[in-house]
Tab-separated table of C-alpha atoms in Angstrom:
chain	number	residue	atom	x	y	z
A	85	MET	CA	-91.060	-115.588	4.003
A	86	VAL	CA	-91.328	-114.954	7.557
A	87	SER	CA	-87.250	-114.613	7.808
A	88	ILE	CA	-87.139	-112.029	5.091
A	89	LEU	CA	-89.938	-110.038	6.538
A	90	SER	CA	-87.953	-110.208	10.129
A	91	LEU	CA	-84.532	-108.639	8.662
A	92	PRO	CA	-83.892	-105.170	9.369
A	93	LEU	CA	-83.492	-103.031	6.415
A	94	PRO	CA	-79.497	-102.838	6.602
A	95	GLU	CA	-79.144	-106.663	6.629
A	96	LEU	CA	-81.786	-106.975	3.756
A	97	SER	CA	-80.363	-104.638	1.408
A	98	ARG	CA	-76.776	-106.237	2.115
A	99	LYS	CA	-78.279	-109.715	1.169
A	100	LEU	CA	-80.068	-108.109	-1.900
A	101	ARG	CA	-76.974	-106.545	-3.217
A	102	ASP	CA	-74.363	-109.431	-2.550
A	103	GLY	CA	-77.074	-111.773	-4.484
A	104	SER	CA	-77.719	-114.302	-1.415
A	105	LEU	CA	-81.392	-112.984	-1.605
A	106	PRO	CA	-83.307	-112.991	-4.876
A	107	PRO	CA	-85.037	-109.323	-5.318
A	108	GLU	CA	-88.400	-111.433	-6.488
A	109	HIS	CA	-88.485	-113.300	-3.060
A	110	VAL	CA	-88.309	-109.972	-1.284
A	111	PHE	CA	-90.629	-108.255	-3.369
A	112	TYR	CA	-93.580	-110.888	-2.962
A	113	ALA	CA	-93.032	-111.385	0.713
A	114	TYR	CA	-93.697	-107.863	0.954
A	115	VAL	CA	-96.504	-107.483	-1.302
A	116	GLY	CA	-98.189	-110.616	0.556
A	117	LYS	CA	-97.765	-108.911	3.994
A	118	ALA	CA	-98.858	-105.349	2.613
A	119	LEU	CA	-101.881	-107.011	1.183
A	120	GLN	CA	-102.735	-108.543	4.781
A	121	ILE	CA	-102.162	-105.157	6.663
A	122	ALA	CA	-104.151	-103.349	4.187
A	123	THR	CA	-107.246	-105.645	4.852
A	124	GLU	CA	-106.611	-105.155	8.290
A	125	THR	CA	-106.176	-101.547	8.422
A	126	ASN	CA	-107.169	-99.916	5.170
A	127	CYS	CA	-103.944	-97.969	4.582
A	128	ILE	CA	-103.207	-98.597	0.757
A	129	THR	CA	-104.723	-96.593	-1.787
A	130	GLU	CA	-103.078	-98.049	-5.198
A	131	TYR	CA	-100.888	-100.855	-5.914
A	132	LEU	CA	-98.162	-99.694	-8.486
A	133	GLN	CA	-98.289	-102.344	-11.098
A	134	GLU	CA	-95.105	-101.032	-12.899
A	135	SER	CA	-93.150	-102.234	-9.763
A	136	GLU	CA	-93.091	-105.874	-11.330
A	137	THR	CA	-91.776	-104.564	-14.526
A	138	GLN	CA	-89.178	-102.698	-12.592
A	139	LEU	CA	-88.415	-105.625	-10.555
A	140	ARG	CA	-87.625	-107.886	-13.750
A	141	LYS	CA	-85.707	-104.920	-15.433
A	142	ARG	CA	-83.537	-104.720	-12.132
A	143	LYS	CA	-81.795	-107.500	-13.000
A	144	LEU	CA	-80.019	-106.394	-16.249
A	145	THR	CA	-78.443	-103.406	-14.907
A	146	GLY	CA	-74.982	-103.385	-13.825
A	147	GLU	CA	-74.574	-100.768	-10.905
A	148	LEU	CA	-76.287	-101.648	-7.747
A	149	GLY	CA	-77.750	-98.652	-5.634
A	150	LEU	CA	-77.808	-98.634	-1.989
A	151	LEU	CA	-81.505	-99.658	-2.157
A	152	TYR	CA	-81.155	-102.372	-4.687
A	153	GLY	CA	-84.138	-104.637	-4.726
A	154	VAL	CA	-85.847	-102.898	-1.824
A	155	PRO	CA	-89.666	-102.562	-2.016
A	156	VAL	CA	-90.817	-98.938	-0.716
A	157	SER	CA	-94.164	-97.357	0.088
A	158	ILE	CA	-95.160	-93.882	-0.902
A	159	LYS	CA	-97.608	-91.551	0.541
A	160	ASP	CA	-100.330	-90.415	-1.793
A	161	SER	CA	-99.510	-86.837	-2.049
A	162	ILE	CA	-96.070	-87.827	-3.443
A	163	ASP	CA	-96.103	-87.996	-7.391
A	164	CYS	CA	-95.544	-91.237	-9.000
A	165	GLU	CA	-95.990	-91.195	-12.867
A	166	GLY	CA	-99.180	-92.416	-14.025
A	167	HIS	CA	-100.887	-92.532	-10.675
A	168	ASP	CA	-103.194	-90.052	-8.793
A	169	SER	CA	-102.152	-88.085	-5.948
A	170	THR	CA	-105.516	-87.254	-4.569
A	171	LEU	CA	-105.076	-85.576	-1.120
A	172	GLY	CA	-108.352	-87.514	-0.599
A	173	PHE	CA	-110.273	-84.928	-2.933
A	174	VAL	CA	-112.460	-86.663	-5.246
A	175	LYS	CA	-111.822	-83.790	-7.993
A	176	ASN	CA	-108.202	-85.124	-8.080
A	177	ILE	CA	-109.133	-88.951	-9.187
A	178	ASN	CA	-108.128	-89.825	-12.764
A	179	LYS	CA	-105.540	-87.022	-13.023
A	180	PRO	CA	-102.452	-89.134	-12.884
A	181	ALA	CA	-99.097	-87.368	-12.282
A	182	ALA	CA	-97.110	-86.692	-15.603
A	183	GLU	CA	-93.779	-87.723	-14.073
A	184	ASP	CA	-92.194	-88.977	-10.807
A	185	SER	CA	-91.322	-86.785	-7.932
A	186	VAL	CA	-87.574	-86.175	-7.569
A	187	LEU	CA	-87.660	-88.268	-4.427
A	188	VAL	CA	-89.238	-91.227	-6.632
A	189	GLN	CA	-86.624	-90.706	-9.338
A	190	VAL	CA	-83.879	-90.969	-6.869
A	191	LEU	CA	-85.348	-93.987	-4.993
A	192	LYS	CA	-85.491	-95.585	-8.417
A	193	LYS	CA	-81.984	-94.720	-9.293
A	194	GLN	CA	-80.558	-96.154	-6.111
A	195	GLY	CA	-82.310	-99.518	-6.906
A	196	ALA	CA	-85.530	-99.140	-4.723
A	197	ILE	CA	-88.783	-100.353	-5.843
A	198	PRO	CA	-91.757	-98.080	-5.118
A	199	PHE	CA	-94.760	-100.699	-5.030
A	200	VAL	CA	-97.625	-99.143	-3.191
A	201	LYS	CA	-99.261	-95.662	-2.523
A	202	THR	CA	-100.883	-95.064	1.044
A	203	ASN	CA	-103.713	-93.248	2.535
A	204	VAL	CA	-104.025	-89.601	4.000
A	205	PRO	CA	-106.727	-87.376	5.353
A	206	GLN	CA	-108.667	-85.313	3.173
A	207	SER	CA	-106.529	-81.902	2.430
A	208	LEU	CA	-103.527	-83.285	4.356
A	209	ILE	CA	-104.112	-80.831	7.003
A	210	SER	CA	-105.006	-83.148	9.891
A	211	TYR	CA	-103.328	-85.689	11.758
A	212	ASP	CA	-106.251	-88.531	11.366
A	213	CYS	CA	-106.397	-90.471	8.189
A	214	LYS	CA	-109.713	-90.521	6.479
A	215	ASN	CA	-111.335	-89.179	3.339
A	216	LEU	CA	-114.196	-89.775	1.155
A	217	ILE	CA	-112.585	-91.938	-1.630
A	218	PHE	CA	-110.704	-94.430	0.511
A	219	GLY	CA	-112.116	-94.338	3.998
A	220	GLN	CA	-110.741	-94.614	7.273
A	221	THR	CA	-107.275	-95.963	7.865
A	222	CYS	CA	-107.040	-97.746	11.367
A	223	ASN	CA	-104.019	-98.248	13.668
A	224	PRO	CA	-102.321	-101.687	13.198
A	225	LEU	CA	-101.636	-101.918	16.926
A	226	LEU	CA	-105.490	-101.175	17.979
A	227	TYR	CA	-107.982	-100.734	15.157
A	228	THR	CA	-110.259	-98.417	17.326
A	229	ARG	CA	-107.319	-95.956	17.235
A	230	SER	CA	-106.152	-93.462	14.564
A	231	PRO	CA	-102.951	-94.125	12.892
A	232	GLY	CA	-101.926	-90.409	13.036
A	233	GLY	CA	-101.552	-88.259	9.932
A	234	SER	CA	-101.432	-86.955	7.492
A	235	SER	CA	-98.903	-89.869	6.532
A	236	GLY	CA	-101.270	-92.116	8.290
A	237	GLY	CA	-101.359	-94.712	5.693
A	238	GLU	CA	-97.520	-95.057	5.820
A	239	GLY	CA	-97.576	-95.313	9.687
A	240	ALA	CA	-100.004	-97.892	9.636
A	241	LEU	CA	-98.415	-100.152	6.628
A	242	ILE	CA	-94.816	-99.942	8.350
A	243	GLY	CA	-96.026	-100.351	11.856
A	244	GLY	CA	-98.178	-103.114	10.556
A	245	GLY	CA	-94.698	-104.796	9.068
A	246	GLY	CA	-96.027	-104.397	5.431
A	247	SER	CA	-93.413	-102.025	4.302
A	248	ILE	CA	-89.662	-101.966	5.472
A	249	LEU	CA	-89.253	-98.204	4.543
A	250	GLY	CA	-91.925	-95.711	3.511
A	251	PHE	CA	-91.961	-91.852	2.678
A	252	GLY	CA	-94.181	-89.014	3.915
A	253	THR	CA	-94.339	-85.441	4.272
A	254	ASP	CA	-94.796	-83.045	7.561
A	255	VAL	CA	-95.799	-79.325	7.962
A	256	GLY	CA	-97.361	-79.755	11.528
A	257	GLY	CA	-96.374	-83.505	12.518
A	258	SER	CA	-97.567	-85.321	9.549
A	259	LEU	CA	-94.532	-87.701	9.643
A	260	ARG	CA	-94.179	-87.730	13.528
A	261	PHE	CA	-97.795	-88.303	14.622
A	262	PRO	CA	-97.981	-91.647	12.536
A	263	ALA	CA	-94.593	-92.649	13.726
A	264	ALA	CA	-95.611	-92.132	17.506
A	265	PHE	CA	-98.867	-93.546	17.128
A	266	CYS	CA	-97.672	-96.710	15.260
A	267	GLY	CA	-94.645	-97.441	17.337
A	268	ILE	CA	-91.964	-96.546	14.373
A	269	CYS	CA	-89.274	-94.129	13.927
A	270	THR	CA	-89.173	-91.270	11.579
A	271	LEU	CA	-87.072	-88.262	10.530
A	272	LYS	CA	-88.363	-84.986	9.492
A	273	PRO	CA	-85.270	-83.198	7.874
A	274	THR	CA	-84.681	-79.565	7.575
A	275	GLY	CA	-87.506	-78.174	4.874
A	276	ASN	CA	-84.983	-78.297	2.030
A	277	ARG	CA	-82.449	-81.259	2.555
A	278	LEU	CA	-84.434	-83.476	0.476
A	279	SER	CA	-86.112	-82.493	-2.597
A	280	LYS	CA	-89.761	-81.470	-2.600
A	281	LYS	CA	-90.150	-81.258	-6.243
A	282	GLY	CA	-93.225	-83.089	-7.531
A	283	ILE	CA	-94.753	-83.370	-3.707
A	284	ILE	CA	-98.025	-81.596	-3.165
A	285	SER	CA	-98.524	-79.710	-0.188
A	286	GLY	CA	-101.727	-79.039	1.933
A	287	VAL	CA	-101.467	-75.425	1.427
A	288	LEU	CA	-99.690	-74.256	-1.657
A	289	GLY	CA	-97.336	-71.251	-1.747
A	290	GLN	CA	-97.252	-71.061	2.134
A	291	LYS	CA	-93.653	-69.922	3.389
A	292	ALA	CA	-94.405	-69.209	7.090
A	293	VAL	CA	-94.038	-73.040	8.417
A	294	ALA	CA	-91.753	-75.291	6.519
A	295	ALA	CA	-92.864	-78.518	5.279
A	296	ALA	CA	-90.639	-81.580	4.632
A	297	VAL	CA	-90.322	-84.854	3.351
A	298	GLY	CA	-88.835	-87.509	5.176
A	299	PRO	CA	-88.457	-91.426	5.625
A	300	MET	CA	-90.331	-93.726	7.958
A	301	ALA	CA	-89.072	-97.113	9.153
A	302	LYS	CA	-88.894	-99.681	12.195
A	303	ASP	CA	-85.428	-98.423	13.464
A	304	VAL	CA	-83.025	-95.447	13.199
A	305	GLU	CA	-80.306	-97.382	11.059
A	306	SER	CA	-82.644	-97.905	8.306
A	307	LEU	CA	-83.512	-94.012	8.219
A	308	ALA	CA	-79.762	-93.446	8.248
A	309	LEU	CA	-79.360	-95.864	5.097
A	310	CYS	CA	-81.978	-94.143	3.519
A	311	MET	CA	-80.603	-90.746	3.916
A	312	ARG	CA	-77.202	-91.922	2.932
A	313	ALA	CA	-78.826	-93.341	-0.348
A	314	LEU	CA	-81.001	-90.253	-1.032
A	315	LEU	CA	-78.049	-87.381	-0.269
A	316	CYS	CA	-76.221	-88.236	-3.724
A	317	GLU	CA	-75.537	-86.788	-6.746
A	318	ASP	CA	-78.717	-87.482	-8.669
A	319	MET	CA	-80.939	-85.837	-6.082
A	320	PHE	CA	-78.757	-82.398	-6.331
A	321	ASN	CA	-78.560	-82.858	-10.155
A	322	LEU	CA	-82.636	-83.310	-10.633
A	323	ASP	CA	-83.089	-80.548	-8.088
A	324	SER	CA	-80.334	-78.092	-7.908
A	325	THR	CA	-82.311	-75.931	-5.320
A	326	VAL	CA	-81.546	-78.824	-2.764
A	327	PRO	CA	-77.923	-78.046	-1.148
A	328	PRO	CA	-75.429	-80.542	-2.366
A	329	LEU	CA	-74.680	-81.917	1.389
A	330	PRO	CA	-73.796	-85.418	1.220
A	331	PHE	CA	-74.514	-87.657	4.330
A	332	ASN	CA	-71.830	-86.818	6.882
A	333	GLU	CA	-70.819	-90.128	8.235
A	334	GLU	CA	-68.271	-88.745	10.713
A	335	VAL	CA	-71.213	-86.969	12.618
A	336	TYR	CA	-73.433	-89.885	12.327
A	337	SER	CA	-70.914	-92.578	13.623
A	338	SER	CA	-69.204	-90.018	16.411
A	339	LYS	CA	-69.007	-91.469	19.982
A	340	GLN	CA	-68.558	-88.131	21.649
A	341	PRO	CA	-70.701	-87.420	24.774
A	342	LEU	CA	-73.762	-85.214	23.900
A	343	ARG	CA	-74.813	-82.069	25.476
A	344	ILE	CA	-78.848	-82.450	25.477
A	345	GLY	CA	-81.433	-79.817	26.189
A	346	TYR	CA	-84.747	-81.177	27.388
A	347	TYR	CA	-87.995	-79.997	28.677
A	348	GLU	CA	-91.155	-82.139	29.750
A	349	THR	CA	-93.908	-79.753	28.669
A	350	ASP	CA	-94.585	-76.958	26.660
A	351	PHE	CA	-97.195	-75.480	28.911
A	352	PHE	CA	-99.690	-75.276	26.380
A	353	THR	CA	-100.923	-78.970	25.792
A	354	MET	CA	-100.344	-80.748	29.141
A	355	PRO	CA	-98.479	-83.950	28.404
A	356	SER	CA	-100.313	-87.286	29.318
A	357	PRO	CA	-98.303	-89.235	32.297
A	358	ALA	CA	-96.715	-91.545	29.768
A	359	MET	CA	-95.454	-88.641	27.905
A	360	ARG	CA	-93.905	-87.043	30.685
A	361	ARG	CA	-92.602	-90.309	31.948
A	362	ALA	CA	-91.205	-91.070	28.520
A	363	VAL	CA	-89.064	-88.103	28.731
A	364	ARG	CA	-87.949	-88.703	32.384
A	365	GLU	CA	-86.943	-92.213	31.640
A	366	THR	CA	-84.905	-91.235	28.556
A	367	LYS	CA	-83.128	-88.459	30.223
A	368	GLN	CA	-82.039	-90.833	33.020
A	369	LEU	CA	-80.887	-93.477	30.466
A	370	LEU	CA	-79.046	-90.839	28.798
A	371	GLU	CA	-77.431	-89.566	31.823
A	372	ASP	CA	-76.305	-92.987	33.156
A	373	ALA	CA	-74.574	-93.435	29.514
A	374	GLY	CA	-72.299	-90.223	30.447
A	375	HIS	CA	-74.239	-87.731	28.572
A	376	THR	CA	-75.094	-84.095	30.029
A	377	LEU	CA	-78.590	-83.159	30.201
A	378	VAL	CA	-79.519	-79.445	30.533
A	379	PRO	CA	-83.200	-78.111	31.310
A	380	PHE	CA	-84.283	-76.050	28.436
A	381	GLU	CA	-87.311	-73.345	29.348
A	382	LEU	CA	-89.756	-72.867	26.387
A	383	MET	CA	-91.322	-69.667	26.055
A	384	ASN	CA	-94.689	-68.287	24.564
A	385	VAL	CA	-95.581	-71.651	23.019
A	386	ASP	CA	-99.156	-70.515	22.570
A	387	TYR	CA	-97.771	-67.258	20.691
A	388	VAL	CA	-96.071	-69.453	18.473
A	389	ILE	CA	-98.691	-71.510	17.594
A	390	PHE	CA	-101.428	-69.081	17.116
A	391	ASN	CA	-99.478	-66.258	15.656
A	392	PHE	CA	-96.973	-68.347	13.596
A	393	CYS	CA	-98.264	-71.672	12.864
A	394	LEU	CA	-101.862	-71.150	12.407
A	395	ARG	CA	-101.578	-67.525	11.255
A	396	GLY	CA	-98.714	-68.670	9.035
A	397	VAL	CA	-100.544	-71.599	7.135
A	398	PHE	CA	-104.063	-69.701	6.941
A	399	ALA	CA	-102.635	-66.212	6.341
A	400	ASP	CA	-105.203	-65.624	3.343
A	401	GLY	CA	-107.803	-66.174	5.924
A	402	GLY	CA	-107.903	-70.000	4.923
A	403	ALA	CA	-109.308	-68.811	1.380
A	404	SER	CA	-106.832	-71.191	-0.646
A	405	TYR	CA	-107.876	-74.039	1.730
A	406	LEU	CA	-111.146	-73.548	1.302
A	407	ARG	CA	-110.840	-73.465	-2.414
A	408	LYS	CA	-109.789	-76.938	-2.427
A	409	PHE	CA	-112.925	-78.152	-0.921
A	410	LYS	CA	-114.870	-76.455	-3.792
A	411	GLY	CA	-117.336	-79.161	-4.999
A	412	GLU	CA	-116.125	-81.675	-2.381
A	413	LEU	CA	-118.362	-83.341	0.165
A	414	GLU	CA	-116.689	-82.183	3.382
A	415	LYS	CA	-115.580	-84.545	6.318
A	416	GLY	CA	-115.880	-83.334	9.767
A	417	SER	CA	-112.255	-83.872	10.328
A	418	MET	CA	-111.516	-80.172	9.930
A	419	GLY	CA	-114.557	-78.706	11.294
A	420	LEU	CA	-113.736	-75.597	13.109
A	421	ILE	CA	-110.880	-74.596	10.801
A	422	LEU	CA	-113.323	-74.997	7.626
A	423	GLN	CA	-116.119	-73.016	9.553
A	424	LEU	CA	-113.683	-70.130	10.008
A	425	ALA	CA	-112.289	-70.132	6.618
A	426	LYS	CA	-115.945	-69.345	5.436
A	427	SER	CA	-116.402	-66.644	8.092
A	428	PRO	CA	-115.721	-62.961	7.212
A	429	ASN	CA	-113.076	-61.123	8.928
A	430	TRP	CA	-115.023	-58.620	10.926
A	431	LEU	CA	-116.921	-61.966	12.536
A	432	LYS	CA	-113.593	-63.314	13.503
A	433	THR	CA	-112.532	-60.220	15.047
A	434	ILE	CA	-115.672	-59.857	17.068
A	435	LEU	CA	-115.682	-63.474	18.086
A	436	SER	CA	-111.938	-63.470	19.023
A	437	TRP	CA	-112.762	-60.290	21.267
A	438	ILE	CA	-115.771	-62.032	22.931
A	439	ALA	CA	-114.151	-65.449	23.434
A	440	LYS	CA	-110.888	-64.050	24.851
A	441	PRO	CA	-111.626	-63.847	28.515
A	442	PHE	CA	-113.834	-67.082	28.765
A	443	VAL	CA	-112.016	-69.372	26.163
A	444	PRO	CA	-108.705	-67.851	25.433
A	445	ARG	CA	-107.645	-70.930	22.957
A	446	PHE	CA	-110.751	-70.402	20.915
A	447	SER	CA	-110.086	-66.894	20.784
A	448	GLY	CA	-106.426	-67.387	19.807
A	449	ILE	CA	-107.551	-69.619	16.793
A	450	VAL	CA	-110.170	-67.363	15.458
A	451	ARG	CA	-107.866	-64.422	15.586
A	452	SER	CA	-104.948	-66.334	13.867
A	453	MET	CA	-107.559	-67.565	11.038
A	454	ARG	CA	-108.127	-63.570	9.690
A	455	ALA	CA	-107.028	-62.644	6.449
A	456	ASN	CA	-103.603	-60.686	6.433
A	457	THR	CA	-102.394	-58.118	3.927
A	458	VAL	CA	-99.111	-58.392	2.305
A	459	ASP	CA	-97.568	-56.065	4.821
A	460	ASP	CA	-98.872	-58.259	7.608
A	461	VAL	CA	-97.188	-61.491	5.866
A	462	TRP	CA	-93.902	-59.617	5.487
A	463	SER	CA	-93.975	-58.538	9.137
A	464	LEU	CA	-95.051	-62.242	10.220
A	465	HIS	CA	-92.085	-63.627	8.221
A	466	CYS	CA	-89.680	-61.103	10.003
A	467	GLU	CA	-90.864	-62.177	13.177
A	468	ILE	CA	-90.665	-65.942	12.837
A	469	GLU	CA	-87.191	-65.294	11.911
A	470	GLU	CA	-86.518	-63.283	14.859
A	471	PHE	CA	-87.828	-66.090	17.061
A	472	CYS	CA	-85.745	-68.631	15.099
A	473	HIS	CA	-82.654	-66.632	15.977
A	474	GLN	CA	-83.745	-65.993	19.518
A	475	PHE	CA	-84.345	-69.789	20.010
A	476	ILE	CA	-80.915	-70.639	18.467
A	477	ALA	CA	-79.378	-67.978	20.815
A	478	GLN	CA	-80.866	-69.776	23.740
A	479	TRP	CA	-79.734	-72.996	22.406
A	480	LYS	CA	-76.049	-71.957	22.086
A	481	LYS	CA	-75.816	-70.231	25.503
A	482	LEU	CA	-76.478	-73.559	26.766
A	483	ASN	CA	-73.970	-74.934	24.565
A	484	LEU	CA	-76.234	-77.895	23.233
A	485	ASP	CA	-75.732	-80.320	20.793
A	486	VAL	CA	-79.369	-81.712	20.468
A	487	MET	CA	-82.626	-81.529	22.377
A	488	LEU	CA	-85.067	-84.328	23.906
A	489	CYS	CA	-88.831	-83.328	23.676
A	490	PRO	CA	-92.164	-85.009	24.503
A	491	MET	CA	-94.021	-86.329	21.290
A	492	LEU	CA	-97.785	-86.407	21.763
A	493	GLY	CA	-99.149	-89.840	22.687
A	494	PRO	CA	-100.257	-92.482	22.945
A	495	ALA	CA	-102.572	-92.932	19.823
A	496	LEU	CA	-105.645	-91.219	20.007
A	497	GLY	CA	-109.081	-92.598	19.249
A	498	ILE	CA	-110.223	-92.462	15.674
A	499	GLY	CA	-111.968	-88.976	15.184
A	500	TYR	CA	-110.288	-87.295	18.133
A	501	PRO	CA	-107.597	-85.517	16.116
A	502	GLY	CA	-109.968	-83.364	14.515
A	503	LYS	CA	-111.162	-82.422	17.651
A	504	LEU	CA	-108.078	-81.577	19.189
A	505	SER	CA	-105.923	-79.252	16.672
A	506	VAL	CA	-104.488	-77.606	19.623
A	507	ALA	CA	-102.550	-80.794	20.263
A	508	VAL	CA	-100.031	-80.085	17.480
A	509	SER	CA	-98.196	-77.932	19.770
A	510	TYR	CA	-95.471	-80.092	20.423
A	511	THR	CA	-94.482	-81.117	16.938
A	512	MET	CA	-95.474	-77.784	14.873
A	513	LEU	CA	-93.110	-75.584	16.868
A	514	TYR	CA	-90.182	-77.424	14.809
A	515	ASN	CA	-91.894	-76.724	11.531
A	516	ALA	CA	-91.975	-72.935	12.296
A	517	LEU	CA	-88.538	-73.327	13.336
A	518	ASP	CA	-87.599	-75.457	10.580
A	519	PHE	CA	-85.155	-77.748	12.585
A	520	PRO	CA	-84.699	-81.657	11.829
A	521	VAL	CA	-86.662	-83.750	14.465
A	522	GLY	CA	-86.776	-87.471	14.649
A	523	VAL	CA	-89.520	-89.622	16.682
A	524	VAL	CA	-88.249	-92.797	18.659
A	525	PRO	CA	-90.639	-94.990	20.459
A	526	VAL	CA	-89.241	-95.598	24.051
A	527	THR	CA	-91.942	-97.070	26.231
A	528	MET	CA	-95.378	-98.370	26.680
A	529	VAL	CA	-98.427	-96.757	28.535
A	530	THR	CA	-98.645	-98.492	31.941
A	531	ASP	CA	-101.905	-99.186	34.525
A	532	GLU	CA	-99.838	-96.651	36.659
A	533	ASP	CA	-99.996	-94.069	33.798
A	534	GLU	CA	-103.847	-94.763	33.452
A	535	GLU	CA	-104.594	-94.183	36.911
A	536	GLU	CA	-102.498	-90.708	37.056
A	537	LEU	CA	-104.495	-89.778	33.858
A	538	LYS	CA	-107.583	-89.684	35.915
A	539	GLY	CA	-106.364	-86.372	37.365
A	540	TYR	CA	-105.635	-84.865	34.101
A	541	GLN	CA	-106.899	-81.383	33.826
A	542	GLY	CA	-104.757	-79.583	31.251
A	543	TYR	CA	-103.410	-75.913	31.429
A	544	PHE	CA	-106.515	-74.232	30.046
A	545	ARG	CA	-109.202	-76.422	31.926
A	546	ASP	CA	-111.307	-75.783	28.495
A	547	TRP	CA	-113.116	-78.175	26.297
A	548	TRP	CA	-110.092	-79.264	24.405
A	549	ASP	CA	-108.406	-80.088	27.733
A	550	ARG	CA	-111.293	-82.350	28.628
A	551	THR	CA	-111.561	-83.795	25.143
A	552	LEU	CA	-107.835	-84.697	25.298
A	553	ALA	CA	-108.166	-86.479	28.681
A	554	LYS	CA	-110.800	-88.622	27.079
A	555	ALA	CA	-108.758	-89.144	24.125
A	556	PHE	CA	-105.736	-90.511	25.847
A	557	ARG	CA	-107.772	-92.988	27.997
A	558	GLY	CA	-107.729	-96.975	27.567
A	559	SER	CA	-104.229	-97.055	26.145
A	560	ALA	CA	-102.325	-99.546	28.451
A	561	GLY	CA	-99.730	-101.164	26.085
A	562	LEU	CA	-99.583	-98.629	23.481
A	563	PRO	CA	-96.324	-97.252	22.282
A	564	VAL	CA	-95.245	-93.761	23.543
A	565	ALA	CA	-92.275	-91.794	21.888
A	566	VAL	CA	-89.903	-88.881	22.442
A	567	GLN	CA	-88.723	-86.251	19.833
A	568	CYS	CA	-85.172	-85.895	19.131
A	569	VAL	CA	-84.318	-82.380	17.969
A	570	ALA	CA	-81.091	-80.912	16.175
A	571	LEU	CA	-80.524	-77.472	14.539
A	572	PRO	CA	-80.845	-76.968	10.783
A	573	TRP	CA	-79.057	-79.083	8.432
A	574	GLN	CA	-77.896	-81.372	11.131
A	575	GLU	CA	-79.720	-84.280	10.313
A	576	GLU	CA	-76.785	-86.596	10.800
A	577	LEU	CA	-76.525	-85.391	14.491
A	578	CYS	CA	-80.228	-85.873	14.773
A	579	LEU	CA	-80.127	-89.383	13.810
A	580	ARG	CA	-76.911	-90.157	15.808
A	581	PHE	CA	-78.970	-88.915	18.975
A	582	MET	CA	-82.169	-90.903	17.912
A	583	LYS	CA	-79.825	-94.241	17.516
A	584	GLU	CA	-78.284	-93.448	20.923
A	585	VAL	CA	-81.865	-93.250	22.523
A	586	GLU	CA	-83.030	-96.275	20.621
A	587	THR	CA	-79.787	-98.360	21.765
A	588	LEU	CA	-80.261	-97.250	25.537
A	589	VAL	CA	-84.055	-98.011	25.420
A	590	LEU	CA	-83.468	-101.547	23.775
A	591	LYS	CA	-80.529	-102.419	26.297
A	592	LYS	CA	-82.879	-101.478	29.258
A	593	ASN	CA	-85.631	-103.706	27.928
A	594	ARG	CA	-83.306	-106.607	27.569
A	595	LEU	CA	-82.309	-106.471	30.950
A	596	PHE	CA	-85.696	-106.302	32.216
């Protein structure tokens, strides 16, 4: 069984397809391991009993899909027929989905066996992982840490080795936080590259900040295999709003040197010493391997976070978000946002004005939580579009292929993400832009990083900066990742860049 669990996905799927490994052995090896990780981290919400029937039926079908016999895990908010998608709300218990989401349908057509659903934070609008139904999920690497969220159950299960391939969603970093916190890889594609039909979002109907569904796995090659399998005729037929772009092998396997933009900070959330070092060391490895690295200057991230991201998601003043909590016991993980959603506009205006000279970021959050008219929302959409075009123009001017960026890390202590909504700045930028982004772990926190952290003050020196410094502390040995970014619809190039980073890091680690 141990040997089955140690096989990387491409090798495992090859052995399953050529018949040298029976699907039952693989299935029960992972069910056993998943059970162990669930006991340790509380990451699973439901076992999909019908997966055993699917396993038996599998043998009768002639055509073997790319994921034949591979057990896969599914985030709570992704519909599986006959099972609840709770989003951590009690009111959604015993309301089973009428049919599988398109993603799950395509996975099954490719021979994969969805076998568990995994935990999420209440409402999904959080990067911790706790709700009143299933409780708190822990990080498999250190139980006092958050696994990240909102795809936190996936991060914990895959990070702990209880699943070889899983699926989550991302509207502000919900795939990337769990991957970075749990030391695994993920790809957040362009919003519409994979079908979102049958997937429930945290804020329905919101179009300013693009949500995406994507895979999570231990390594980049597994993500590529998964994208190859999903980008098939079935996906395009079951959801014709998805562009029929099959996986581009040529781009993924190219060996051309890349022109890579990079930055070490967004000047909004000060990076931890380990985050900064992660980018620097990766930049050095890439340069030594013959790639060209070009500094990229980020502008006005504070404006993007408040005026595009927060205001975009809560353009109705948080009214629809608040409705979801009706009749629910609230968890403190979204305290400030919920309080603001309950406050009238005039109060938000006054509060924002009073706080501006003293706590500019609090003022920004309050201001961005005001209710907008339709006219306001339309001009917001225009502004976001304009920003996106400007960002691409800056990218093209530097003639970049891809970009290397920091990723928040190491994993924060349980309870901290709820107090640190401002720290989504590194991830949410790319939801506003709707660019594909991947996360690859590149290093671990060292004692030197810990020492350097003692001087951490942040850019605003406000309550959030002080809290973040506390949240980073005592993390020696925990993984730290980087983000790899490409232009819209360039998932294959994004994966190719991720593969490059992963290979160079592994090579360096073998040398030392």
